[in-house]
Amino acid sequence: MDSRISARALAAALGGWRTREPAYEALADSIRLLCLDNRLAPRTALPAERELAAALQLSRSTVAAAYRSLRETGHIASLRGSGSVTLPLGRRDPGRVDPADGMIDLQQASPPAWPGLAGLMADVGAAASSLVSRVGYDVLGRIELREAIARRYTERGIPTDPAEVLVTTGAQSAIHLVSTVLIGRGDRVLVETPTYPHAVDALRRAGARLVGIPVTTGDGWDVDRAEQAFARTLPVMAYFMPDFQNPTGRSMTAHERSALLAAGERAGSVLVLDETTGDLDIDRGPVPPGFDTAEPGTVVRIGSLGKTVWGGLRLGWVRADGDLIRRLVAARPAHDLGTPEFEQAIASRLLARFDDIVTQRSELLRAGRDAVADALRVIPSWRIPHAAGGVSLWVELDAPLSSALVLEARSRGVLLTAGPRFSVDGGHDRHLRVPFTSPPDEMMRAAHVLSDAWDAVRAGARSTMVDAAGAVV
Ligand SMILES: Cc1ncc(COP(=O)(O)O)c(C=O)c1O
């Protein structure tokens, strides 16, 4: 057995699980959802019934009935003497869903590759002999690429030297590396809620205790709460997405940027700004990046070509002061020795044409966003917010049943991620992230499925249940 989840951690991950009667089935469903999201990996030992009952303030018989239901659907096995353990989810591998399976996968908000990418890869391939003439590892990244990244920051009004840039295998790798260097076990870290879940995973693994700052599609960042949280908890770090925040699509106002920077500086925190979605403007228009009056060492920026060009490229970077870059270079070899040269050579060429790429992206995202907003009108009780950019709509449901809806939609062939996955404290079951990066006809089909699934969930008439292999039982 590889890992174990405590009753407290499971209760936090379950959040507002009690969405239908009987309670034991609602609890079992929520645990199924954690297994489907891979938040509960296979071979994780679940807490003893008595401990989970205490953490959730339930009777032990309710938890026992939930575990029995999970055993019946093949999600867990219970072994005498060693408790209950989650099982592998059968049939499908844990990678991307194959469209040939007939499923519509809206779990990732990942646009298709920029159309010019294949041709550019072929050009770089044709010059491969000069590329492979280099010997050895380069943990920091190719100088040509670091110069191109530095130039782009400088053009945005953030003067940058190539020595202040480290190239990574995607923004996720950058978040992980920065987290391992800045965070010690038990340190406080401020994050938006809702937020990008894999950043939360990386922060938690680095030992962070997270403090959530609400962001809403209507009101943006709760600056008062953030100021109090900075002053009260003196976090070592805060992780923010100032532009087209994932999942809400909101961008910080100039006031929010300056207030959060000032609060962070007063608390002595490092502000890590994830700008992965920062160039995905549809109809907001350019705004000053802010956070530019910071003392050296206060602000770290993370960037990526994952959304602007292609997620499969796996190319990102960190922009930080020279001291932190040196600490990152020292820590990096424990988990990887650099970014592939081929992808870096492609990235240098992409950045030379970046303005055109971003313009094309904007048109694609506009078409996707408008199509999704249109398709979701089949469910008039949902509130569909406007997103001026980004990759998804953070839709407000008229009841806190996002987890139940996601299970029901899955049994009807549409895969989505429920609101609580984006929460740091288990809330947000009233929200659903709907990406607008899929083809419009697929979205239209998905919206009709969602509409039927919502009717069933609202009526408390979920007739279907998904077993561990994804089959309807
Ligand atoms: C906000 C945010 N940060 C980071 C990432 C990961 O980016 P990359 O593919 O460059 O690792 C994503 C991808 O979904 C994201 O939405």
Coordinates of C-alpha atoms and ligand atoms in Angstrom, one line a residue:
M1 CA 0.0 0.0 0.0
D2 CA 1.4 3.4 -1.0
S3 CA -0.4 6.1 0.9
R4 CA -3.0 6.9 3.5
I5 CA -5.4 9.8 3.8
S6 CA -6.4 11.0 7.3
A7 CA -10.0 11.5 8.3
R8 CA -9.4 15.2 8.5
A9 CA -7.9 15.5 5.0
L10 CA -10.6 13.3 3.5
A11 CA -13.3 15.5 5.2
A12 CA -11.6 18.6 3.8
A13 CA -11.5 17.1 0.3
L14 CA -15.1 16.0 0.5
G15 CA -16.3 19.6 1.3
G16 CA -20.1 20.0 0.8
W17 CA -20.7 16.4 0.0
R18 CA -24.2 16.1 1.4
T19 CA -26.1 16.8 -1.8
R20 CA -28.8 14.1 -1.7
E21 CA -30.5 11.5 0.4
P22 CA -29.8 8.9 1.6
A23 CA -26.6 10.4 3.2
Y24 CA -24.6 7.3 2.8
E25 CA -25.1 7.3 -1.0
A26 CA -24.2 11.0 -1.2
L27 CA -21.0 10.3 0.8
A28 CA -20.2 7.3 -1.4
D29 CA -20.7 9.4 -4.6
S30 CA -18.4 12.1 -3.3
I31 CA -15.7 9.6 -2.6
R32 CA -16.2 8.1 -6.1
L33 CA -15.7 11.6 -7.6
L34 CA -12.4 11.9 -5.7
C35 CA -11.3 8.6 -7.2
L36 CA -12.4 9.7 -10.7
D37 CA -10.5 13.0 -10.3
N38 CA -7.4 11.0 -9.2
R39 CA -7.4 13.1 -6.0
L40 CA -7.7 9.8 -4.3
A41 CA -5.0 7.7 -6.1
P42 CA -5.4 4.0 -6.4
R43 CA -4.1 2.0 -3.3
T44 CA -4.8 4.9 -0.9
A45 CA -5.9 3.6 2.6
L46 CA -9.1 5.3 3.7
P47 CA -9.6 6.3 7.3
A48 CA -11.3 3.8 9.6
E49 CA -15.1 4.1 9.7
R50 CA -15.1 5.4 13.2
E51 CA -12.6 8.1 12.5
L52 CA -14.3 9.3 9.3
A53 CA -17.7 9.3 11.2
A54 CA -16.2 11.5 13.9
A55 CA -14.6 13.9 11.3
L56 CA -17.9 14.3 9.4
Q57 CA -20.1 14.2 12.5
L58 CA -22.0 11.2 11.2
S59 CA -23.0 7.9 12.7
R60 CA -20.6 5.1 12.1
S61 CA -23.4 3.1 10.4
T62 CA -23.7 5.8 7.7
V63 CA -20.0 5.6 6.9
A64 CA -20.2 1.8 7.0
A65 CA -23.0 1.9 4.5
A66 CA -21.1 4.3 2.2
Y67 CA -18.0 2.0 2.3
R68 CA -20.3 -1.0 1.5
S69 CA -21.7 0.9 -1.5
L70 CA -18.1 1.7 -2.7
R71 CA -17.2 -2.0 -2.3
E72 CA -20.2 -3.0 -4.4
T73 CA -19.2 -0.7 -7.3
G74 CA -15.5 -1.8 -7.1
H75 CA -14.1 1.5 -5.9
I76 CA -12.6 0.1 -2.7
A77 CA -11.7 -3.2 -1.2
S78 CA -11.8 -3.9 2.5
L79 CA -9.3 -6.3 4.0
R80 CA -9.7 -7.7 7.4
G81 CA -7.1 -6.0 9.7
S82 CA -5.9 -3.4 7.2
G83 CA -9.0 -1.3 6.5
S84 CA -10.4 0.0 3.2
V85 CA -8.2 0.8 0.2
T86 CA -9.1 2.5 -3.1
L87 CA -8.8 0.3 -6.2
P88 CA -7.4 1.1 -9.7
L89 CA -10.2 2.4 -11.9
G90 CA -10.1 -0.4 -14.5
R91 CA -10.6 -0.1 -18.2
R92 CA -9.2 3.3 -19.1
D93 CA -5.7 4.4 -18.5
P94 CA -5.3 7.6 -16.5
G95 CA -4.3 9.7 -19.6
R96 CA -6.3 11.8 -22.0
V97 CA -9.7 10.4 -23.1
D98 CA -9.7 8.9 -26.6
P99 CA -12.6 10.7 -28.5
A100 CA -13.1 7.3 -30.2
D101 CA -14.6 6.1 -26.9
G102 CA -17.6 8.4 -27.8
M103 CA -17.0 10.5 -24.6
I104 CA -16.9 14.3 -24.6
D105 CA -14.0 15.3 -22.4
L106 CA -14.4 18.8 -20.9
Q107 CA -12.1 18.1 -17.9
Q108 CA -9.1 20.0 -19.4
A109 CA -9.3 23.5 -20.6
S110 CA -6.7 23.1 -23.3
P111 CA -6.9 24.8 -26.7
P112 CA -5.8 22.9 -29.9
A113 CA -2.3 23.6 -31.2
W114 CA -1.6 26.9 -32.9
P115 CA -2.0 26.0 -36.6
G116 CA 1.5 27.1 -37.7
L117 CA 3.2 24.9 -35.1
A118 CA 3.7 21.7 -37.2
G119 CA 5.5 23.7 -40.0
L120 CA 7.7 25.4 -37.5
M121 CA 8.6 22.1 -35.9
A122 CA 9.6 20.8 -39.4
D123 CA 11.9 23.8 -39.9
V124 CA 13.6 23.3 -36.6
G125 CA 13.9 19.6 -37.4
A126 CA 15.6 20.4 -40.7
A127 CA 18.3 22.3 -38.7
A128 CA 18.7 19.6 -36.1
S129 CA 22.3 18.9 -36.8
S130 CA 23.4 22.2 -35.4
L131 CA 21.0 21.7 -32.4
V132 CA 22.5 18.3 -31.4
S133 CA 26.1 19.6 -31.7
R134 CA 25.7 21.1 -28.2
V135 CA 27.1 18.9 -25.5
G136 CA 25.9 18.5 -21.9
Y137 CA 22.9 19.7 -19.8
D138 CA 21.7 23.2 -19.5
V139 CA 19.6 23.6 -16.3
L140 CA 19.0 27.3 -16.9
G141 CA 17.8 27.2 -20.6
R142 CA 19.2 28.3 -24.0
I143 CA 20.5 31.8 -24.0
E144 CA 18.6 32.7 -27.2
L145 CA 15.3 31.7 -25.6
R146 CA 16.0 33.5 -22.3
E147 CA 16.9 36.6 -24.3
A148 CA 13.6 36.4 -26.3
I149 CA 11.6 35.9 -23.0
A150 CA 13.4 38.8 -21.3
R151 CA 12.7 41.0 -24.4
R152 CA 9.0 40.3 -24.1
Y153 CA 8.9 41.2 -20.5
T154 CA 10.8 44.4 -21.2
E155 CA 8.3 45.3 -23.9
R156 CA 5.5 44.8 -21.4
G157 CA 7.2 47.4 -19.1
I158 CA 9.0 44.9 -16.9
P159 CA 12.7 45.4 -17.6
T160 CA 14.3 42.0 -17.6
D161 CA 17.8 40.6 -18.0
P162 CA 18.2 37.1 -19.4
A163 CA 19.9 36.1 -16.2
E164 CA 16.5 36.6 -14.5
V165 CA 14.9 33.9 -16.6
L166 CA 14.9 30.1 -16.0
V167 CA 13.3 27.9 -18.7
T168 CA 11.2 25.0 -17.4
T169 CA 9.1 22.1 -18.8
G170 CA 5.8 24.0 -18.6
A171 CA 4.4 26.3 -16.0
Q172 CA 3.5 23.4 -13.8
S173 CA 7.1 22.4 -13.4
A174 CA 7.9 26.0 -12.6
I175 CA 5.2 26.1 -9.9
H176 CA 6.6 22.9 -8.4
L177 CA 10.2 24.1 -8.4
V178 CA 9.4 27.5 -6.9
S179 CA 7.2 25.9 -4.3
T180 CA 9.9 23.4 -3.2
V181 CA 12.4 26.3 -2.8
L182 CA 10.3 28.9 -1.1
I183 CA 8.1 26.7 1.2
G184 CA 9.0 24.8 4.3
R185 CA 6.7 22.3 6.0
G186 CA 3.8 24.0 7.7
D187 CA 4.4 27.4 6.1
R188 CA 1.3 29.5 5.2
V189 CA 0.6 30.2 1.5
L190 CA -2.2 32.5 0.3
V191 CA -4.1 31.3 -2.8
E192 CA -7.2 32.4 -4.6
T193 CA -10.3 30.2 -4.2
P194 CA -11.4 29.0 -6.6
T195 CA -7.9 28.4 -8.1
Y196 CA -5.9 26.2 -10.5
P197 CA -6.0 22.7 -8.8
H198 CA -2.6 21.4 -9.8
A199 CA -0.9 24.5 -8.2
V200 CA -2.7 23.5 -5.0
D201 CA -1.4 20.0 -5.3
A202 CA 2.2 21.3 -5.8
L203 CA 1.9 23.7 -2.9
R204 CA 0.5 21.1 -0.5
R205 CA 3.2 18.6 -1.5
A206 CA 5.8 21.2 -0.6
G207 CA 4.2 21.3 2.9
A208 CA 2.1 24.5 2.6
R209 CA -0.9 25.2 4.8
L210 CA -3.2 27.1 2.4
V211 CA -5.3 30.2 3.2
G212 CA -8.0 30.9 0.6
I213 CA -8.8 34.3 -0.7
P214 CA -12.2 34.5 -2.5
V215 CA -12.4 35.5 -6.1
T216 CA -15.8 35.8 -7.8
T217 CA -16.9 36.4 -11.3
G218 CA -18.9 39.4 -10.2
D219 CA -16.7 41.1 -7.6
G220 CA -13.2 39.9 -8.3
W221 CA -10.7 39.6 -5.5
D222 CA -11.8 40.1 -1.9
V223 CA -9.1 42.6 -1.1
D224 CA -10.2 43.2 2.5
R225 CA -10.0 39.5 3.3
A226 CA -6.7 39.3 1.5
E227 CA -5.2 42.2 3.5
Q228 CA -6.4 40.7 6.8
A229 CA -5.1 37.3 5.8
F230 CA -1.7 38.7 4.9
A231 CA -1.5 40.6 8.2
R232 CA -2.7 37.7 10.3
T233 CA -0.9 34.7 8.8
L234 CA 2.3 36.4 7.4
P235 CA 2.4 33.9 4.6
V236 CA 5.8 33.0 3.1
M237 CA 4.2 33.1 -0.3
A238 CA 1.0 34.0 -2.2
Y239 CA 0.1 32.4 -5.5
F240 CA -2.1 34.6 -7.8
M241 CA -3.3 34.6 -11.4
P242 CA -3.8 38.3 -12.1
D243 CA -5.1 38.0 -15.7
F244 CA -7.9 35.8 -16.8
Q245 CA -7.8 33.8 -13.7
N246 CA -8.4 30.0 -14.1
P247 CA -11.3 29.2 -13.6
T248 CA -13.2 32.5 -13.2
G249 CA -11.7 34.3 -16.2
R250 CA -11.5 37.5 -14.0
S251 CA -8.6 40.0 -14.2
M252 CA -7.4 42.1 -11.3
T253 CA -8.2 45.8 -11.4
A254 CA -5.3 48.2 -11.0
H255 CA -6.4 48.8 -7.4
E256 CA -6.5 45.1 -6.7
R257 CA -3.0 44.7 -8.1
S258 CA -1.5 47.6 -6.0
A259 CA -3.4 46.6 -2.8
L260 CA -2.3 43.0 -3.0
L261 CA 1.3 44.0 -3.7
A262 CA 1.3 46.4 -0.8
A263 CA -0.2 43.8 1.6
G264 CA 2.2 41.2 0.5
E265 CA 5.2 43.5 1.0
R266 CA 4.0 44.5 4.5
A267 CA 3.8 40.8 5.3
G268 CA 7.2 40.0 3.8
S269 CA 5.6 37.4 1.4
V270 CA 6.9 36.4 -2.0
L271 CA 4.1 37.0 -4.6
V272 CA 4.1 34.3 -7.3
L273 CA 2.2 35.5 -10.3
D274 CA 1.1 32.7 -12.7
E275 CA 0.7 34.4 -16.1
T276 CA 0.0 31.2 -18.0
T277 CA -3.4 32.6 -19.0
G278 CA -2.2 36.2 -19.1
D279 CA -2.1 36.5 -23.0
L280 CA -5.6 35.0 -23.6
D281 CA -7.4 38.2 -24.0
I282 CA -10.7 38.1 -26.0
D283 CA -12.2 41.5 -25.5
R284 CA -10.7 43.1 -22.4
G285 CA -7.8 45.0 -24.1
P286 CA -4.3 45.6 -22.8
V287 CA -3.8 46.7 -19.2
P288 CA -0.6 47.6 -17.3
P289 CA 0.8 44.4 -15.7
G290 CA 1.1 46.0 -12.2
F291 CA 3.2 44.5 -9.4
D292 CA 6.0 46.5 -10.9
T293 CA 6.9 48.7 -8.0
A294 CA 7.9 45.7 -5.9
E295 CA 11.2 45.5 -4.0
P296 CA 13.6 43.1 -5.7
G297 CA 12.7 39.6 -4.6
T298 CA 9.1 40.2 -3.8
V299 CA 7.5 39.2 -7.2
V300 CA 8.1 36.0 -9.2
R301 CA 6.4 35.6 -12.5
I302 CA 5.6 32.3 -14.2
G303 CA 4.9 32.0 -17.9
S304 CA 4.1 29.3 -20.4
L305 CA 3.3 28.6 -24.0
G306 CA 0.9 25.9 -23.0
K307 CA -2.3 27.8 -23.7
T308 CA -1.1 30.3 -26.3
V309 CA 0.6 27.7 -28.5
W310 CA 0.1 24.1 -27.3
G311 CA 0.0 22.2 -24.0
G312 CA 1.9 19.3 -25.6
L313 CA 5.0 21.6 -26.1
R314 CA 5.7 21.5 -22.3
L315 CA 7.5 24.9 -22.3
G316 CA 7.3 27.4 -19.5
W317 CA 9.6 29.7 -17.5
V318 CA 10.2 31.6 -14.3
R319 CA 11.2 35.3 -14.1
A320 CA 12.7 36.2 -10.8
D321 CA 15.6 38.2 -9.3
G322 CA 19.1 36.7 -9.9
D323 CA 19.4 35.3 -6.3
L324 CA 16.2 33.3 -6.5
I325 CA 17.1 32.0 -10.0
R326 CA 20.4 30.7 -8.6
R327 CA 18.5 28.9 -5.8
L328 CA 16.2 27.4 -8.3
V329 CA 19.1 26.2 -10.4
A330 CA 20.6 24.6 -7.4
A331 CA 17.4 22.8 -6.5
R332 CA 16.3 21.7 -9.9
P333 CA 18.6 18.8 -10.6
A334 CA 16.9 16.7 -7.9
H335 CA 13.8 16.5 -10.2
D336 CA 15.0 17.3 -13.7
L337 CA 18.1 18.5 -15.5
G338 CA 16.7 21.0 -18.0
T339 CA 14.2 21.6 -20.8
P340 CA 14.6 19.7 -24.1
E341 CA 16.7 21.6 -26.6
F342 CA 14.3 20.9 -29.5
E343 CA 11.3 22.5 -27.7
Q344 CA 13.4 25.4 -26.7
A345 CA 14.5 26.1 -30.3
I346 CA 10.9 26.0 -31.3
A347 CA 9.9 28.4 -28.5
S348 CA 12.5 30.9 -29.7
R349 CA 11.0 31.0 -33.1
L350 CA 7.5 31.1 -31.7
L351 CA 8.3 34.2 -29.6
A352 CA 9.5 36.0 -32.7
R353 CA 5.9 35.7 -34.0
F354 CA 4.1 35.9 -30.7
D355 CA 1.9 38.9 -31.5
D356 CA 0.3 37.1 -34.5
I357 CA -0.1 34.0 -32.5
V358 CA -1.9 35.8 -29.7
T359 CA -4.2 37.5 -32.2
Q360 CA -5.2 34.2 -33.7
R361 CA -5.7 32.7 -30.3
S362 CA -8.0 35.5 -29.3
E363 CA -10.3 34.8 -32.3
L364 CA -10.4 31.1 -31.6
L365 CA -11.2 31.7 -27.9
R366 CA -13.9 34.2 -28.8
A367 CA -15.7 31.7 -31.1
G368 CA -15.4 29.0 -28.3
R369 CA -16.6 31.3 -25.5
D370 CA -19.6 32.6 -27.5
A371 CA -20.6 29.1 -28.6
V372 CA -20.5 27.8 -25.1
A373 CA -22.5 30.7 -23.7
D374 CA -25.0 30.2 -26.4
A375 CA -25.2 26.4 -25.9
L376 CA -25.7 26.7 -22.2
R377 CA -28.9 28.8 -22.7
V378 CA -30.7 25.4 -22.8
I379 CA -30.4 25.5 -19.0
P380 CA -32.0 28.9 -18.2
S381 CA -31.7 28.5 -14.4
W382 CA -27.9 28.7 -14.6
R383 CA -26.0 32.0 -14.4
I384 CA -23.5 32.2 -17.2
P385 CA -20.9 35.0 -16.4
H386 CA -19.1 37.0 -19.0
A387 CA -15.4 36.1 -19.4
A388 CA -13.3 38.7 -21.2
G389 CA -10.6 36.1 -21.8
G390 CA -9.1 32.9 -20.5
V391 CA -10.2 29.3 -21.1
S392 CA -13.4 28.7 -19.2
L393 CA -16.7 29.9 -17.8
W394 CA -17.2 29.6 -14.1
V395 CA -21.0 28.8 -14.3
E396 CA -23.2 29.3 -11.3
L397 CA -25.8 26.6 -10.8
D398 CA -29.1 27.2 -9.1
A399 CA -28.4 24.5 -6.4
P400 CA -25.1 23.2 -4.8
L401 CA -25.1 20.0 -6.8
S402 CA -22.0 20.3 -9.0
S403 CA -20.5 17.0 -7.8
A404 CA -23.8 15.1 -8.3
L405 CA -24.1 16.6 -11.8
V406 CA -20.6 15.6 -12.8
L407 CA -21.3 12.0 -11.8
E408 CA -24.6 12.0 -13.6
A409 CA -23.1 13.6 -16.8
R410 CA -20.3 11.1 -16.7
S411 CA -22.7 8.2 -16.8
R412 CA -24.2 9.9 -19.9
G413 CA -20.8 10.3 -21.7
V414 CA -19.7 13.9 -20.8
L415 CA -16.7 14.3 -18.5
L416 CA -16.4 17.5 -16.5
T417 CA -14.6 18.6 -13.3
A418 CA -16.9 19.6 -10.4
G419 CA -16.6 23.0 -8.7
P420 CA -15.0 21.7 -5.4
R421 CA -11.9 20.5 -7.3
F422 CA -11.1 24.2 -7.7
S423 CA -11.7 25.1 -4.1
V424 CA -9.1 25.1 -1.3
D425 CA -11.6 24.5 1.4
G426 CA -14.0 22.1 -0.2
G427 CA -16.7 24.7 -1.2
H428 CA -18.0 25.7 -4.6
D429 CA -20.4 22.9 -5.2
R430 CA -22.7 25.6 -6.7
H431 CA -20.2 26.1 -9.5
L432 CA -19.1 24.2 -12.6
R433 CA -16.1 25.0 -14.8
V434 CA -17.1 24.8 -18.4
P435 CA -14.0 25.1 -20.7
F436 CA -14.5 26.9 -24.0
T437 CA -11.6 25.3 -25.8
S438 CA -13.5 22.4 -27.4
P439 CA -15.1 22.4 -30.9
P440 CA -18.5 24.3 -30.8
D441 CA -20.5 21.3 -32.1
E442 CA -19.1 19.1 -29.3
M443 CA -20.1 21.8 -26.8
M444 CA -23.6 22.0 -28.2
R445 CA -24.0 18.2 -27.7
A446 CA -22.5 18.4 -24.2
A447 CA -25.0 21.2 -23.3
H448 CA -28.0 19.0 -24.2
V449 CA -26.5 16.2 -22.1
L450 CA -26.0 18.6 -19.2
S451 CA -29.5 19.8 -19.4
D452 CA -31.0 16.3 -19.1
A453 CA -28.5 15.4 -16.4
W454 CA -29.4 18.6 -14.5
D455 CA -33.1 17.7 -14.6
A456 CA -32.4 14.3 -13.2
V457 CA -30.1 15.6 -10.5
R458 CA -32.6 18.3 -9.5
A459 CA -35.4 15.8 -9.3
G460 CA -33.2 13.7 -7.0
A461 CA -33.8 11.0 -9.5
R462 CA -30.4 9.8 -10.3
S463 CA -31.1 6.5 -11.8
T464 CA -27.6 5.7 -12.9
M465 CA -24.4 5.0 -11.0
V466 CA -20.9 4.6 -12.5
D467 CA -18.8 1.7 -11.4
A468 CA -15.0 1.8 -11.0
A469 CA -14.5 0.8 -14.7
G470 CA -16.7 3.7 -15.8
A471 CA -19.6 1.5 -16.8
V472 CA -23.2 2.4 -15.8
V473 CA -24.6 0.1 -13.2
Ligands
LIG1 C1 -3.2 28.8 -14.4 C2 -2.4 27.6 -15.0 N1 -1.1 27.5 -14.6 C3 -0.3 26.5 -15.0 C4 -0.8 25.6 -15.9 C5 0.1 24.5 -16.4 O1 0.7 24.9 -17.6 P1 1.8 24.1 -18.3 O2 1.0 23.3 -19.4 O3 2.7 25.1 -19.0 O4 2.5 23.2 -17.4 C6 -2.2 25.7 -16.3 C7 -2.7 24.7 -17.2 O5 -3.9 24.3 -17.2 C8 -2.9 26.7 -15.8 O6 -4.2 26.9 -16.2

